[in-house]
Every structure is written in C-alpha cells, then in structure tokens.
Phi, psi and omega in degrees: 000139178296160177236161175290142185304121173080346186269335184076000180269143172287137179261005170067020182275131174234107187302333182292342181236053180259120178235133182238118179257123177248119189234130172258107183256126183236160181070027182280161178289115181300329179297318179291313185297337180265002187247101183299320180295320179294318179296320177302314179300315180299314182292321178296321177290322178299322178297319177297312180302322181272010177058047179246150181262111182288133178249322182195164175209154175208132178226142182230129176263124178276157175249127011271346186204158177106152181222140168237140181197163180213143168244121176272126178242158179305330183276343172156259184198163170231128180220163181206152168227129184241151173231083184304323181297341178250356183066029187241139174225134173261109187250144184220122177230120183232126178226152175236148178097177185260352185287316187283156175235084184297331179299319179295321178296315179299311181301318180297314180298313180300320178297315182290329176284350183058040180295139176264341185209144175218134170254117188242133170242125175257121182246117173276114187252163174073030179281114185280131177269168180297333183267021178065025170255174183232152179220186177214163175236145183236134172236133184232143176210166178236147180224133166271122189258325185220149172241133177055023176067013184259006176086350177268155176142000000 
C-alpha cells in the first residue's frame, strides 16, 4: 500500500472507491461563511461524522470577507471557498477507500452552513481502463434544503 510522503504512515487510499463531491451551496448564513474558526470547527466535526482521520488543517480569512480552508484527512481532503456577501460556498469533499462516508460529511457541513440550496456533483474517480489509463463518472443533482431558514423543507 502507498504511504504519505516521508511519514511512513499508510494513507488508506483505495483508488477503486474514490468519490469526489463538488457542492455549490447557496442561501448560507453569512456569519458562518465569514468565520474561519467556525468553519474549521465545522470541518473537523464533519470529518468525524464522515469517519475520516484528520491529519492537518489550514484556514485563511480574507479581507474584507471570505474564507478559504482545507482539512487534510488520511482519505484525502475537505475544502471550501466562501463568499459571505452572496451566501455562497464552494465545497469540495474527496475521499478514497471504503472507510469514509463523504455523504455524511457533506450533509453535516450543509446543515451547519444553514444552506437553503445545494447543487451536488458526485464524481467516481480513478476508474481504470483496459489500456492502463483512468477516467471518472459524474452524477449531479440539486436539493432544496431549507424553507424560510427554519430547517424544515
């Protein structure tokens, strides 16, 4: 099994079970989207919820607004770029292997961001072809998540 560079640790990646979720989240709480510390807390908890092993994290608050951040997990990563003034977050959750549950992590983040709408693309990555090349498959859907900001809907 491959290891992370220099660490000697196994990173638990199994290319046959690689899923990449690309999420456009709208109608999010601007207070949350502008708070790098809060987003870090949300992502660390999302990693737990999604059964991922956290290795490192970094978040940066832009001036006057917006946050970019990433949590590196043994299974791959969770990342975000936010535009609080628009209530929009570009979310990315990528995992390899059978241990993690990226869908649960995505759902938890969307709930904590108080997103009203999400456009989700699930990309099955690392599909090996007969000629030793790789491809991917994409499934996309949209969800209305909240009505009137009260969590029902």
